[in-house]
C-alpha positions as a Markdown table, in Angstrom:
| # | Residue | x | y | z |
|---|---|---|---|---|
| 1 | Met | -0.2 | 0.0 | -0.1 |
| 2 | Ser | 3.0 | 2.2 | 0.0 |
| 3 | Trp | 2.1 | 3.4 | -3.6 |
| 4 | Thr | -1.3 | 4.8 | -3.0 |
| 5 | Arg | 0.1 | 7.9 | -1.1 |
| 6 | Pro | 2.5 | 8.8 | -4.0 |
| 7 | Leu | -0.1 | 8.2 | -6.4 |
| 8 | Leu | -2.9 | 10.3 | -4.6 |
| 9 | Leu | 0.1 | 13.2 | -4.3 |
| 10 | Thr | 0.3 | 13.0 | -8.0 |
| 11 | Cys | -3.1 | 13.2 | -9.0 |
| 12 | Leu | -3.4 | 16.1 | -6.5 |
| 13 | Val | -0.7 | 17.9 | -8.2 |
| 14 | Ala | -2.1 | 17.2 | -11.6 |
| 15 | Leu | -5.6 | 18.6 | -10.6 |
| 16 | Ser | -4.1 | 21.6 | -9.1 |
| 17 | Ile | -2.3 | 22.5 | -12.1 |
| 18 | Ile | -5.4 | 21.8 | -14.4 |
| 19 | Asn | -7.2 | 24.1 | -12.2 |
| 20 | Leu | -4.6 | 26.9 | -12.1 |
| 21 | Phe | -4.3 | 26.8 | -15.9 |
| 22 | His | -7.9 | 26.4 | -16.4 |
| 23 | Gly | -8.7 | 30.3 | -16.4 |
| 24 | Ala | -5.6 | 31.1 | -18.8 |
| 25 | Asp | -6.5 | 32.2 | -22.0 |
| 26 | Ser | -5.2 | 29.2 | -23.8 |
| 27 | Thr | -8.6 | 27.9 | -25.7 |
| 28 | Ala | -8.3 | 28.0 | -29.5 |
| 29 | Val | -11.6 | 29.8 | -30.0 |
| 30 | Ser | -12.5 | 32.5 | -27.7 |
| 31 | Asp | -14.9 | 35.5 | -27.4 |
| 32 | Lys | -12.3 | 37.9 | -27.6 |
| 33 | Lys | -10.5 | 36.7 | -31.0 |
| 34 | Ala | -13.8 | 36.8 | -32.7 |
| 35 | Ala | -14.2 | 40.4 | -31.8 |
| 36 | Ser | -11.2 | 41.4 | -33.5 |
| 37 | Pro | -9.6 | 39.1 | -36.0 |
| 38 | Gln | -6.8 | 41.2 | -36.9 |
| 39 | Gly | -5.0 | 39.7 | -34.2 |
| 40 | Ala | -4.7 | 36.2 | -35.2 |
| 41 | Leu | -4.3 | 37.0 | -38.6 |
| 42 | Arg | -1.4 | 39.0 | -37.6 |
| 43 | Lys | 0.3 | 35.9 | -36.4 |
| 44 | Ile | -0.6 | 33.7 | -39.2 |
| 45 | Phe | 0.4 | 35.9 | -42.3 |
| 46 | Met | 3.2 | 37.9 | -42.9 |
| 47 | Pro | 3.2 | 41.2 | -44.2 |
| 48 | Glu | 3.3 | 41.5 | -48.1 |
| 49 | Thr | 6.8 | 43.1 | -48.5 |
| 50 | Asp | 8.1 | 40.2 | -46.3 |
| 51 | Ala | 6.0 | 37.7 | -48.3 |
| 52 | Ser | 7.5 | 39.3 | -51.9 |
| 53 | Ser | 11.0 | 39.3 | -50.8 |
| 54 | Phe | 10.7 | 36.0 | -49.3 |
| 55 | Ile | 9.2 | 34.4 | -52.9 |
| 56 | Lys | 11.7 | 36.2 | -54.5 |
| 57 | Arg | 14.8 | 35.1 | -52.6 |
| 58 | Arg | 14.2 | 31.6 | -53.2 |
| 59 | Gly | 11.6 | 30.5 | -55.7 |
| 60 | Arg | 10.4 | 26.7 | -56.1 |
| 61 | Arg | 12.9 | 26.0 | -58.9 |
| 62 | Ala | 16.0 | 27.9 | -57.6 |
| 63 | Val | 19.4 | 26.4 | -58.0 |
| 64 | Lys | 20.5 | 25.5 | -54.5 |
| 65 | Thr | 23.9 | 27.2 | -53.0 |
| 66 | Gln | 27.0 | 25.0 | -53.0 |
| 67 | Asp | 26.7 | 25.0 | -49.2 |
| 68 | Glu | 23.2 | 23.8 | -49.4 |
| 69 | Ile | 24.3 | 20.9 | -51.7 |
| 70 | Asn | 27.6 | 20.2 | -49.5 |
| 71 | Ala | 25.0 | 19.9 | -46.4 |
| 72 | Glu | 22.6 | 17.4 | -47.9 |
| 73 | Gln | 25.4 | 15.4 | -49.2 |
| 74 | Arg | 26.9 | 15.4 | -45.9 |
| 75 | Gln | 23.3 | 14.0 | -44.4 |
| 76 | Arg | 23.2 | 11.7 | -47.0 |
| 77 | Leu | 26.6 | 10.0 | -46.6 |
| 78 | Ala | 25.8 | 10.3 | -42.5 |
| 79 | Ala | 22.9 | 8.1 | -43.3 |
| 80 | Asp | 24.5 | 5.7 | -45.8 |
| 81 | Glu | 27.3 | 5.4 | -43.1 |
| 82 | Arg | 24.9 | 4.4 | -40.3 |
| 83 | Arg | 23.0 | 2.2 | -42.5 |
| 84 | Arg | 26.0 | 0.4 | -43.4 |
| 85 | Glu | 26.9 | 0.1 | -39.7 |
| 86 | Tyr | 23.8 | -1.4 | -38.8 |
| 87 | His | 23.6 | -3.9 | -41.4 |
| 88 | Glu | 27.2 | -5.0 | -40.6 |
| 89 | Glu | 26.3 | -5.2 | -36.9 |
| 90 | Gln | 23.3 | -7.3 | -37.9 |
| 91 | Arg | 25.6 | -9.5 | -40.1 |
| 92 | Asn | 28.0 | -10.1 | -37.2 |
| 93 | Glu | 25.2 | -11.0 | -35.1 |
| 94 | Phe | 23.7 | -13.5 | -37.3 |
| 95 | Glu | 27.3 | -15.0 | -38.2 |
| 96 | Ser | 28.3 | -15.2 | -34.7 |
| 97 | His | 24.9 | -16.9 | -33.9 |
| 98 | Ala | 25.2 | -19.2 | -36.6 |
| 99 | Glu | 28.9 | -20.5 | -35.7 |
| 100 | Glu | 27.5 | -21.0 | -32.0 |
| 101 | Glu | 24.9 | -23.1 | -33.5 |
| 102 | Gln | 27.4 | -25.2 | -35.7 |
| 103 | Asp | 29.7 | -25.5 | -32.6 |
| 104 | Glu | 26.8 | -26.7 | -30.5 |
| 105 | Gln | 25.7 | -29.0 | -33.2 |
| 106 | Asp | 29.2 | -30.2 | -33.6 |
| 107 | Glu | 29.6 | -30.9 | -29.8 |
| 108 | Arg | 26.2 | -32.9 | -29.9 |
| 109 | Thr | 27.1 | -35.0 | -32.5 |
| 110 | Arg | 30.4 | -35.8 | -30.9 |
| 111 | Glu | 28.6 | -36.7 | -27.8 |
| 112 | Lys | 26.4 | -38.9 | -29.6 |
| 113 | Thr | 29.4 | -40.8 | -31.4 |
| 114 | Glu | 31.2 | -41.1 | -28.0 |
| 115 | Gln | 28.2 | -42.8 | -26.4 |
| 116 | Trp | 27.3 | -45.0 | -29.5 |
| 117 | Arg | 31.0 | -46.0 | -29.3 |
| 118 | Glu | 31.0 | -46.9 | -25.6 |
| 119 | Phe | 28.0 | -49.0 | -26.1 |
| 120 | His | 28.9 | -50.8 | -28.8 |
| 121 | Tyr | 32.6 | -51.6 | -27.7 |
| 122 | Asp | 33.4 | -55.0 | -27.7 |
| 123 | Gly | 36.8 | -54.9 | -25.8 |
| 124 | Leu | 38.9 | -55.4 | -28.6 |
| 125 | Asp | 41.0 | -52.0 | -29.5 |
| 126 | Pro | 40.6 | -51.3 | -32.4 |
| 127 | Ser | 37.1 | -52.6 | -32.7 |
| 128 | Tyr | 36.4 | -56.1 | -34.1 |
| 129 | Glu | 33.5 | -55.1 | -35.7 |
| 130 | Tyr | 35.3 | -52.3 | -37.7 |
| 131 | Asn | 38.2 | -54.7 | -38.9 |
| 132 | Arg | 36.2 | -57.5 | -40.0 |
| 133 | His | 36.6 | -58.2 | -43.8 |
| 134 | Thr | 33.8 | -59.6 | -45.8 |
| 135 | Val | 34.2 | -62.0 | -48.8 |
């Protein structure tokens, strides 16, 4: 029951924070905004002079600067390097796993062979059964 007090305290703090900010002007649509839409429009849209200079400065089909091309190329190379390292790590993990599996299989096979030889041992060395010549 030691978890009930921290849980209750956390809920109480969260409720007090909600009540504190409930009175704040954080709603998306309020009566004040409906009365003066210029304030909202000013936040969304930029002045006409800034917009025209923005469009002139960089058009849709404008040539990229060499710095932008270099930055994109560096990002592409870094992503390729991360991808290469990831795949190399995955391949190494798979190879080590496959090698361990093969070693375990070899060990099981060796143990089974030794058990078979012990069971079929006839007291002769080398075993009579393997030296028998068939006519």
